[in-house]
Each structure stands twice: as C-alpha cells, then as structure tokens.
mmCIF file of C-alpha atoms in Angstrom:
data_model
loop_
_atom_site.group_PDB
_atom_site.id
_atom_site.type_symbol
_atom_site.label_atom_id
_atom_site.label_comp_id
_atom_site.label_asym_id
_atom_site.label_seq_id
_atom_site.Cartn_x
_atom_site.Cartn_y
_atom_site.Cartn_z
ATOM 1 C CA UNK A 14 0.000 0.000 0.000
ATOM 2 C CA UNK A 15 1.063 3.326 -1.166
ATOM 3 C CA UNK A 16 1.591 6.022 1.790
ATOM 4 C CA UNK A 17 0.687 9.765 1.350
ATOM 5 C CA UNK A 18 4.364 11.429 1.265
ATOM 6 C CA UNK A 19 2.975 14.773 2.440
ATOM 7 C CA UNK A 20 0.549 13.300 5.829
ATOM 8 C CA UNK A 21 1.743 9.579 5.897
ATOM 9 C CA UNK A 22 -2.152 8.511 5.301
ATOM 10 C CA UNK A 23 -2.465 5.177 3.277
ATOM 11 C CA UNK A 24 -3.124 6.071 -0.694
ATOM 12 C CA UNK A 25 -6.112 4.719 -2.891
ATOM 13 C CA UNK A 26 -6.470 4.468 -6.365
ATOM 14 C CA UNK A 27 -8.783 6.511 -8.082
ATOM 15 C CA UNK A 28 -9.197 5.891 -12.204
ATOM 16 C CA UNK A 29 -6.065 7.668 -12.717
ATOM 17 C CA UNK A 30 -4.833 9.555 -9.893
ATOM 18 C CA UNK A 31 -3.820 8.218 -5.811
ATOM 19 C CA UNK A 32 -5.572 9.882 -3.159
ATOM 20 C CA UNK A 33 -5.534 10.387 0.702
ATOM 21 C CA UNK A 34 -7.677 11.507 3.395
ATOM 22 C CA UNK A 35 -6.386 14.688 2.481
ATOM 23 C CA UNK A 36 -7.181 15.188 -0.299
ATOM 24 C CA UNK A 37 -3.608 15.163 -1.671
ATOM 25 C CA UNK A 38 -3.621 14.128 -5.311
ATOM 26 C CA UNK A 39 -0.962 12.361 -7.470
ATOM 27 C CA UNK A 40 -1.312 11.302 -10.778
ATOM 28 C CA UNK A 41 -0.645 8.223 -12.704
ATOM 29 C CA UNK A 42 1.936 8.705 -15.410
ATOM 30 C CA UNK A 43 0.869 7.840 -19.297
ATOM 31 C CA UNK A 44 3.802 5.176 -18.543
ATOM 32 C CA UNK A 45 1.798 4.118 -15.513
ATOM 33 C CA UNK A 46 4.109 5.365 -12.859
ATOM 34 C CA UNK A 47 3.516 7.326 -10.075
ATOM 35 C CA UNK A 48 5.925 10.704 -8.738
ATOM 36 C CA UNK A 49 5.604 10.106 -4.806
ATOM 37 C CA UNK A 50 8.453 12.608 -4.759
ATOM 38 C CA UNK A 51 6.980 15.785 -2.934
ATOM 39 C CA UNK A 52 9.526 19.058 -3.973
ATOM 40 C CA UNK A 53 10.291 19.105 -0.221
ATOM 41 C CA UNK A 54 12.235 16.241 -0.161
ATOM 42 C CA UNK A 55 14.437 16.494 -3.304
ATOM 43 C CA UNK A 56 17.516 17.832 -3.153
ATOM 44 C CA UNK A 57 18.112 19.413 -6.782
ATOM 45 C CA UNK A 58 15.616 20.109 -9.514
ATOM 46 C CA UNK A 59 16.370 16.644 -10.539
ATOM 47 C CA UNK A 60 17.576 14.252 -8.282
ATOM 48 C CA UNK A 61 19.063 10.889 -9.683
ATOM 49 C CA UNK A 62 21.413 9.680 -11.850
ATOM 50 C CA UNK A 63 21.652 12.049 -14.995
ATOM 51 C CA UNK A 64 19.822 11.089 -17.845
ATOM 52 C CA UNK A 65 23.437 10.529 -19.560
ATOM 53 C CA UNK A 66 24.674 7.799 -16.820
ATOM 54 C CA UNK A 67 20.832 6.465 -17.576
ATOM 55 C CA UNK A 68 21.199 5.609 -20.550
ATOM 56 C CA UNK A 69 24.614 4.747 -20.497
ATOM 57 C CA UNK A 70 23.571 1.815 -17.999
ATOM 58 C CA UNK A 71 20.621 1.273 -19.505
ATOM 59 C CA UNK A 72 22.642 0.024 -23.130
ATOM 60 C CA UNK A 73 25.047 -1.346 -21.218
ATOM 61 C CA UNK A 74 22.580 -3.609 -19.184
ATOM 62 C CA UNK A 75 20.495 -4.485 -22.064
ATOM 63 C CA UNK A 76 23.973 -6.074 -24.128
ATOM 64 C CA UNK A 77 23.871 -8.709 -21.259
ATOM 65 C CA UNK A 78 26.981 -7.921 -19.373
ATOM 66 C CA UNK A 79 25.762 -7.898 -15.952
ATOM 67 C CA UNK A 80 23.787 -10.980 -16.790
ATOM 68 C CA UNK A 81 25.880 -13.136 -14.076
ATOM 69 C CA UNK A 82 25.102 -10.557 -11.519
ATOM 70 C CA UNK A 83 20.860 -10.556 -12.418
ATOM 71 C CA UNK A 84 21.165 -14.370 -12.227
ATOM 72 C CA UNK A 85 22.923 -14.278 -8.650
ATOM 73 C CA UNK A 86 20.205 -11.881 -6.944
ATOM 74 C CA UNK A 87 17.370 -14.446 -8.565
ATOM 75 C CA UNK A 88 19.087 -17.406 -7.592
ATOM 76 C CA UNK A 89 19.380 -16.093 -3.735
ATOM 77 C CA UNK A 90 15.374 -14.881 -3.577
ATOM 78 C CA UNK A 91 14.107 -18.124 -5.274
ATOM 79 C CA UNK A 92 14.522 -20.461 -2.283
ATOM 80 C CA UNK A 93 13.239 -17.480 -0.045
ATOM 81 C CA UNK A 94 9.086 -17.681 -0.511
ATOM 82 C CA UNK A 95 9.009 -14.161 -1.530
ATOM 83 C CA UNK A 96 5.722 -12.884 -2.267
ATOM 84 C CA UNK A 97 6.159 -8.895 -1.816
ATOM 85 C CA UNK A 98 9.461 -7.375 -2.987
ATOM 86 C CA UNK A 99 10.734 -4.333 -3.303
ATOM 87 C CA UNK A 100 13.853 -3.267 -5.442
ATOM 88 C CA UNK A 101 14.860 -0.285 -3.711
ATOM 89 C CA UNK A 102 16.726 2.314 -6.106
ATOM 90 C CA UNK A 103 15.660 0.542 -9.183
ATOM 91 C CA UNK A 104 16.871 2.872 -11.693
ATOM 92 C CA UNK A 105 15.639 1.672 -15.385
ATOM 93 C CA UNK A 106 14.063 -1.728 -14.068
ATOM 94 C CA UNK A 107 16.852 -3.753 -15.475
ATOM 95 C CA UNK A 108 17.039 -5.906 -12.612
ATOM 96 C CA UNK A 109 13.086 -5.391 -11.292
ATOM 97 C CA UNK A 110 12.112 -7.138 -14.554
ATOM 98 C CA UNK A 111 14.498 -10.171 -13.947
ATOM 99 C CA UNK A 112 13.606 -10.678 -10.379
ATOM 100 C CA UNK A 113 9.690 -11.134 -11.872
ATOM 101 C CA UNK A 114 10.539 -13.448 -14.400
ATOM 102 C CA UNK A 115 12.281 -15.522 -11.016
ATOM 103 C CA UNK A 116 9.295 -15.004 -8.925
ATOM 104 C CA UNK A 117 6.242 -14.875 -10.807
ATOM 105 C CA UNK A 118 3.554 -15.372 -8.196
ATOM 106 C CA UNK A 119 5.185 -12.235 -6.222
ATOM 107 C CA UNK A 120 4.374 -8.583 -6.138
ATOM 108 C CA UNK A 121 7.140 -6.816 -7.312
ATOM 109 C CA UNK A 122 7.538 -2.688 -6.267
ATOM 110 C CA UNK A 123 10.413 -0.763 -8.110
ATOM 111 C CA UNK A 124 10.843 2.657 -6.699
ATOM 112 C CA UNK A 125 14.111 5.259 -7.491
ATOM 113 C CA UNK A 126 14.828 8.802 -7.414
ATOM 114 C CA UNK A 127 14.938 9.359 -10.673
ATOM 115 C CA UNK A 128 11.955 10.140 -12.993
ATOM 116 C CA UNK A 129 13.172 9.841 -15.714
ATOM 117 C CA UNK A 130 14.542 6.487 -15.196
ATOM 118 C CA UNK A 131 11.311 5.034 -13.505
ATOM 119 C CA UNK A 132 9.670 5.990 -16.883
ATOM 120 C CA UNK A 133 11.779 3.949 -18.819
ATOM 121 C CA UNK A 134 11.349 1.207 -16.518
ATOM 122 C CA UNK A 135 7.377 1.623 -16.032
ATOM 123 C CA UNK A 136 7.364 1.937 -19.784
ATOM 124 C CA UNK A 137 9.150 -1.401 -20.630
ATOM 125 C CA UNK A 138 7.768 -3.665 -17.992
ATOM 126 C CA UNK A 139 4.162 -2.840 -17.563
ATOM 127 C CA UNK A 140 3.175 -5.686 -15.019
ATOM 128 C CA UNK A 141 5.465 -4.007 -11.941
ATOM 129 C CA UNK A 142 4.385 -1.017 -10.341
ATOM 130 C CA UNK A 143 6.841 1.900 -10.184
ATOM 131 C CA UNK A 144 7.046 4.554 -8.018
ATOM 132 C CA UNK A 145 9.783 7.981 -8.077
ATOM 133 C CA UNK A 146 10.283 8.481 -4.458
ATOM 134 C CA UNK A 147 13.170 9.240 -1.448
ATOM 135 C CA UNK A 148 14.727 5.777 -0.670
ATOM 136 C CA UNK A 149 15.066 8.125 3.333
ATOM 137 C CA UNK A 150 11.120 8.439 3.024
ATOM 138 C CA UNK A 151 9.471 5.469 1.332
ATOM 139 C CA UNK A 152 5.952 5.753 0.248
ATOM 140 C CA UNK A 153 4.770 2.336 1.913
ATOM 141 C CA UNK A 154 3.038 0.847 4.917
ATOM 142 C CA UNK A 155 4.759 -0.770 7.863
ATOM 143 C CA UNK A 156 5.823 -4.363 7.350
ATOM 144 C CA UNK A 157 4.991 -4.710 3.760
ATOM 145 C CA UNK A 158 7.507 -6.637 2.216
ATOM 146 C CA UNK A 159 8.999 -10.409 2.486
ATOM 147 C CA UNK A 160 12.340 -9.053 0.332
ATOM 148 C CA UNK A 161 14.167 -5.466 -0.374
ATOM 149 C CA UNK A 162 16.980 -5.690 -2.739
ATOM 150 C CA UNK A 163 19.658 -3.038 -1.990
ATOM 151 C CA UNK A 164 21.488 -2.930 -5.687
ATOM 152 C CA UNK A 165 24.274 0.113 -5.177
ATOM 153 C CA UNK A 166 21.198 1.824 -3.538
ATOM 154 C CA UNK A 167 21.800 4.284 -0.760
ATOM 155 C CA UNK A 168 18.868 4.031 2.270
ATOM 156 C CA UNK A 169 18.644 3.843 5.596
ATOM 157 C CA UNK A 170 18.272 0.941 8.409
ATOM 158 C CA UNK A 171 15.455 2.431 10.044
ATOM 159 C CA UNK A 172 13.142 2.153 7.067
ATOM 160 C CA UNK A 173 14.598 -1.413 5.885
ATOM 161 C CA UNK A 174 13.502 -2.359 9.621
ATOM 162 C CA UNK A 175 9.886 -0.272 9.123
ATOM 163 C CA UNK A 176 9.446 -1.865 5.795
ATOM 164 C CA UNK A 177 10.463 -5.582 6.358
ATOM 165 C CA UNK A 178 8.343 -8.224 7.430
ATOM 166 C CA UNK A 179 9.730 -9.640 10.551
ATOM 167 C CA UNK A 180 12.248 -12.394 9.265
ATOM 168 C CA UNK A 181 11.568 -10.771 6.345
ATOM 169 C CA UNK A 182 15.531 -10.654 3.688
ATOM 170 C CA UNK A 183 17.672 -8.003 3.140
ATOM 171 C CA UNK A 184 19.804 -8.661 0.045
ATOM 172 C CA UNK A 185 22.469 -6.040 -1.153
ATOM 173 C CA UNK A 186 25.038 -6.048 -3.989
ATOM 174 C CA UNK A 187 28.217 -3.905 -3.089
ATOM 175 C CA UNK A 188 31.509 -3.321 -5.207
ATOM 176 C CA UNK A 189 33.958 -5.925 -3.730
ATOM 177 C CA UNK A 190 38.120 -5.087 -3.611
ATOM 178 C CA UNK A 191 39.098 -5.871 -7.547
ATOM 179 C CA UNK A 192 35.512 -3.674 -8.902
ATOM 180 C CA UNK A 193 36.608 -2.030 -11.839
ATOM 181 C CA UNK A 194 40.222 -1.503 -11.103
ATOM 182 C CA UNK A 195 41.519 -0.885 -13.881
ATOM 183 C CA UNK A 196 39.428 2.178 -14.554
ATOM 184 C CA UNK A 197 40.664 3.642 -11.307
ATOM 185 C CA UNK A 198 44.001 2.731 -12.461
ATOM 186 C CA UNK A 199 43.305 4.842 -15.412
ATOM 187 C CA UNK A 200 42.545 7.750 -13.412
ATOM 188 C CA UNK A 201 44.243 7.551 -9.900
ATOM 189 C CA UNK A 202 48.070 7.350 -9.438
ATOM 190 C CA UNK A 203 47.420 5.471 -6.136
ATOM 191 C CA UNK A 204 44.308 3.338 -5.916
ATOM 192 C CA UNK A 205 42.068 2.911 -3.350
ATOM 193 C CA UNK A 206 40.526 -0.668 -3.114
ATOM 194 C CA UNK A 207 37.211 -1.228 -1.962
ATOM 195 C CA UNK A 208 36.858 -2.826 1.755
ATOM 196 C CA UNK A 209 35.191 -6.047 1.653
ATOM 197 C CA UNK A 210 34.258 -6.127 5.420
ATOM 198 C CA UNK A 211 30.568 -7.515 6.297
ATOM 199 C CA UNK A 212 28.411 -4.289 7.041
ATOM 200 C CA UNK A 213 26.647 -4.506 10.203
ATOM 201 C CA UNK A 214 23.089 -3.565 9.609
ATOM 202 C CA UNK A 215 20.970 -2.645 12.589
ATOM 203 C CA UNK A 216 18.228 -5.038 13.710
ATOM 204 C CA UNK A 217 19.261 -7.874 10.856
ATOM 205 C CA UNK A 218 21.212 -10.999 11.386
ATOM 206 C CA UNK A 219 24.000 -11.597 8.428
ATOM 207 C CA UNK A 220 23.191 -14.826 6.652
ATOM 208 C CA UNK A 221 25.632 -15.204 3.995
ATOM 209 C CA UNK A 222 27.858 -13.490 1.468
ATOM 210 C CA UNK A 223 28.546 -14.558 -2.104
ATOM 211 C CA UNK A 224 31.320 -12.851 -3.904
ATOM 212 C CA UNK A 225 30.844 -13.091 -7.713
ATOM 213 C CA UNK A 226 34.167 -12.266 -9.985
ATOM 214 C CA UNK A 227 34.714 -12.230 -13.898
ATOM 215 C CA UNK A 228 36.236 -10.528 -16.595
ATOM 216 C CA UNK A 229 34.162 -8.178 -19.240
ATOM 217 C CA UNK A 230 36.150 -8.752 -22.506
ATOM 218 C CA UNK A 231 35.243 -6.190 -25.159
ATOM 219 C CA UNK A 232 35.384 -6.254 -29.025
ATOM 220 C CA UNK A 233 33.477 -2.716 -29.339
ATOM 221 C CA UNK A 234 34.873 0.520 -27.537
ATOM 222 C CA UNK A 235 30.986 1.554 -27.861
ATOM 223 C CA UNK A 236 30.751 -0.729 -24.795
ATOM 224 C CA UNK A 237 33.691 0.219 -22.704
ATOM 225 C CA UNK A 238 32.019 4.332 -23.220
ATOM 226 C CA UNK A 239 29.062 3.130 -22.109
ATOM 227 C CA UNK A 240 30.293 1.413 -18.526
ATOM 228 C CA UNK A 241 33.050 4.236 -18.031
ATOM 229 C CA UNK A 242 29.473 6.486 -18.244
ATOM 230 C CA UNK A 243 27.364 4.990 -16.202
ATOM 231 C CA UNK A 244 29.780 4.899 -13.030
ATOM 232 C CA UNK A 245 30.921 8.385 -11.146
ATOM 233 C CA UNK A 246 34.558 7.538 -12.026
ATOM 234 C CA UNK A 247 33.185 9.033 -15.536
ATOM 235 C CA UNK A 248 33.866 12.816 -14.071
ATOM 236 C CA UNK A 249 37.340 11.720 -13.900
ATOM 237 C CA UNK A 250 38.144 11.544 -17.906
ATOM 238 C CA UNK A 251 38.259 14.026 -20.331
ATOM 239 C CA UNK A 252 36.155 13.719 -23.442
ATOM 240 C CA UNK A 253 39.362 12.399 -25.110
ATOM 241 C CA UNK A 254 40.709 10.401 -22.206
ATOM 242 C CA UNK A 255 37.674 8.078 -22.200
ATOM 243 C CA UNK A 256 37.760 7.885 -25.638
ATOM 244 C CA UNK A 257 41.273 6.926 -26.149
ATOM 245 C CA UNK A 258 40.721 4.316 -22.563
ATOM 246 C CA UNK A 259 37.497 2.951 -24.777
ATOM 247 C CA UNK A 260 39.515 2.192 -27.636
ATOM 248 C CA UNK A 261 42.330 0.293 -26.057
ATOM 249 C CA UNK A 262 39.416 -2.314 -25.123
ATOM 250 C CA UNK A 263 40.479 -2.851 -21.919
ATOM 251 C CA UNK A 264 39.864 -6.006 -19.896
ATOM 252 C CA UNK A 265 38.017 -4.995 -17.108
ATOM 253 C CA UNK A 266 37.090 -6.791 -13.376
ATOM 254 C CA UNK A 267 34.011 -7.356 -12.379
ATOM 255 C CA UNK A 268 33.661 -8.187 -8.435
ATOM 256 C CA UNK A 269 30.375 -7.941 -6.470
ATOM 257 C CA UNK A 270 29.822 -8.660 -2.971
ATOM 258 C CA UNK A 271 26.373 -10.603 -2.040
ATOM 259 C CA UNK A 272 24.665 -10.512 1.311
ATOM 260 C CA UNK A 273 21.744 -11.471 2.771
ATOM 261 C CA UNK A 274 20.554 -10.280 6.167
ATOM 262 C CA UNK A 275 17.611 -11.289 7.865
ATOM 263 C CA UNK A 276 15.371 -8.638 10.104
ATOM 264 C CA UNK A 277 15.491 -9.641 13.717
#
C-alpha cells in the first residue's frame, strides 16, 4: 500500500490519480508510474542519476553484461518464498524485470529517485508497479515486504527495519576489492581498493555473502564508453581520455559482494 508522502495517510487508487484523506492528489503517469516525490524532499531540480549515466547503464545492461550478476540476486530470492518485494533504487528496471521473471507469483515494487529512469522502466515492464520516491522516506506501509533488494542503492536501516516483514531478507550487492580496477588505475596514481568487510546492519542478522568475480572482454569501444558512463569515475576523464581508454578495449574486473541479512 502506497503512503501519502505529504501526511503519511495510506493512498487509494482513483481511475487515474492516488488519493488520501487529504485530499492530496498524485497522478498516474501515461507510462503508468507514479511521482511520490513531494519538492520538499528532493535535493536538486532533478535528483538521480543524470539522464546521460541512464542511458549509459541502460545500453550497457540491455547487451547482457551484468547478466551473471541478475542471475545471482534471482538465484538467492528463489529459495526465499518471496511474495512482496521491493527493489529499492531501481533505476531503469533492469534488474526489477528479472527478479519477476524468477518469482512470478510475487508482487514486485520498483521505486528510485529518478523520474526519468522510472519511466523507462514503467514503460518497458508494464506488469510491476513503479514509483519515483526518497529511498530516506518510502511511500509504503509498515511491514509490507517479504524481500528489499539493496542494488548500489543508498537508504537507511530504520526504514529497511519499518518496511520488512519480521524475518523478512535483506539482500544487497556492493563493489567488492578488484571492482573495476583498472578504470581507477586509469585515473588515480594510487588506488584505493574497496573494503570487503561484512556491514553490520541494525536489527538484521547476516546470513551469507557470495562474492561473484569475472572478466568483461570487449570487441566494441561503444561498450567500454558506455560502462566508463554509467559509473561516477566518468567525471574523472576528459572527453578524449575516455575515448582513447574505450579504444584500447580494456579487460576490465568485475567483483560484487552478495549478502543477505535477515530482520530480527
């Protein structure tokens, strides 16, 4: 159930448009989204990722080369009973639309910061609701879902505990030490590797990591642009400095961290 972001009153559907008690009003998108993203709580005219880095991951998701990575997150939730999920900073609903085709009895939510990516992803996967909204003020009801998953996503413990079921799953995806190191190496003269230490999460119970590792071997620099976009190490190039990194078709590492946490 959606929650009223301006009073916190539960939101019902009416033809086109969600309602409170209110009388606050938001409309249904053409793409059948809904903005639950009140001007109070967003920090820039248009909070996100850029439409640039969008699209960027958006081609570079659709070529398949996070496939292994899609495949991992389904293969953890399939043993798990889910039948509410949410994906919590969704972006273009590359992953939502996988984790459907894995569960298809459950009721998948998808909800990001970005409008203009939760169009894309509303428009291309019709059958999962969408939602723009503040991953630090969710538009739900207590205790709503069996399953977040945390992809990159930034949020915060006291709405993953509001939001989860009780033994409800936690599952995040974080960079592990060898992510993309050789773009850093392209850009830093010292680099920094990422830590690989378990987070502690308030009120959940670790369950189990999975670290996934391979290689992205490219035969088209078009590819290489597109990942070097769609990551903030893109500031870090010049125009011709990404170019001239795309063309040398580097081999790149890929290293993920899995986790699943249980709420207490």
């Amino acid at each position: 159930m959606y929650l009223c972001p301006l009073c916190q009153n539960p939101l019902s559907l009416h033809e086109n448009h969600y309602q409170c008690l209110n009388n606050h009003s938001f409309d249904v998108a053409r793409e059948g989204y809904v903005n639950l993203l009140p001007v109070q709580q967003k920090n820039s005219k248009d909070p996100g990722d850029n439409k640039d880095m969008m699209l960027a991951r958006r081609q570079f998701l659709q070529a398949g080369w996070y496939q292994p990575l899609a495949d991992a997150v389904c293969n953890l939730l399939q043993p798990l009973q889910v039948q509410q999920l949410l994906d919590l900073g969704c972006g273009e609903g590359y992953y939502t639309a996988q984790i459907a085709s894995a569960l298809p009895t459950a009721q998948i939510q998808g909800v990001d910061i970005s409008k203009s990516a939760i169009k894309f992803a509303a428009k291309a996967a019709k059958h999962i609701k969408f939602c723009v909204a503040s991953a630090y003020q969710l538009p739900f009801a207590n205790h709503s879902f069996d399953a977040i998953v945390r992809i990159y996503a930034p949020s915060k413990v006291e709405e993953l505990q509001r939001l989860l079921k009780t033994a409800g799953h936690l599952i995040t995806v974080t960079p592990g030490p060898q992510h993309l190191v050789e773009i850093k190496q392209a850009v830093y003269d010292s680099v920094r590797l990422h830590d690989d230490n378990v987070a502690d999460v308030a009120g959940f119970t670790h369950q189990s990591r999975q670290r996934l590792q391979f290689k992205l071997n490219f035969s088209h620099s078009a590819d290489v642009l597109a990942l070097v976009q769609m990551v903030p190490l893109a500031w870090k190039f010049s125009a011709l400095q990404k170019q001239q990194f795309a063309d040398s078709l580097p081999q790149i590492s890929i290293d993920f961290l899995l986790d699943v946490y249980q709420r207490n």
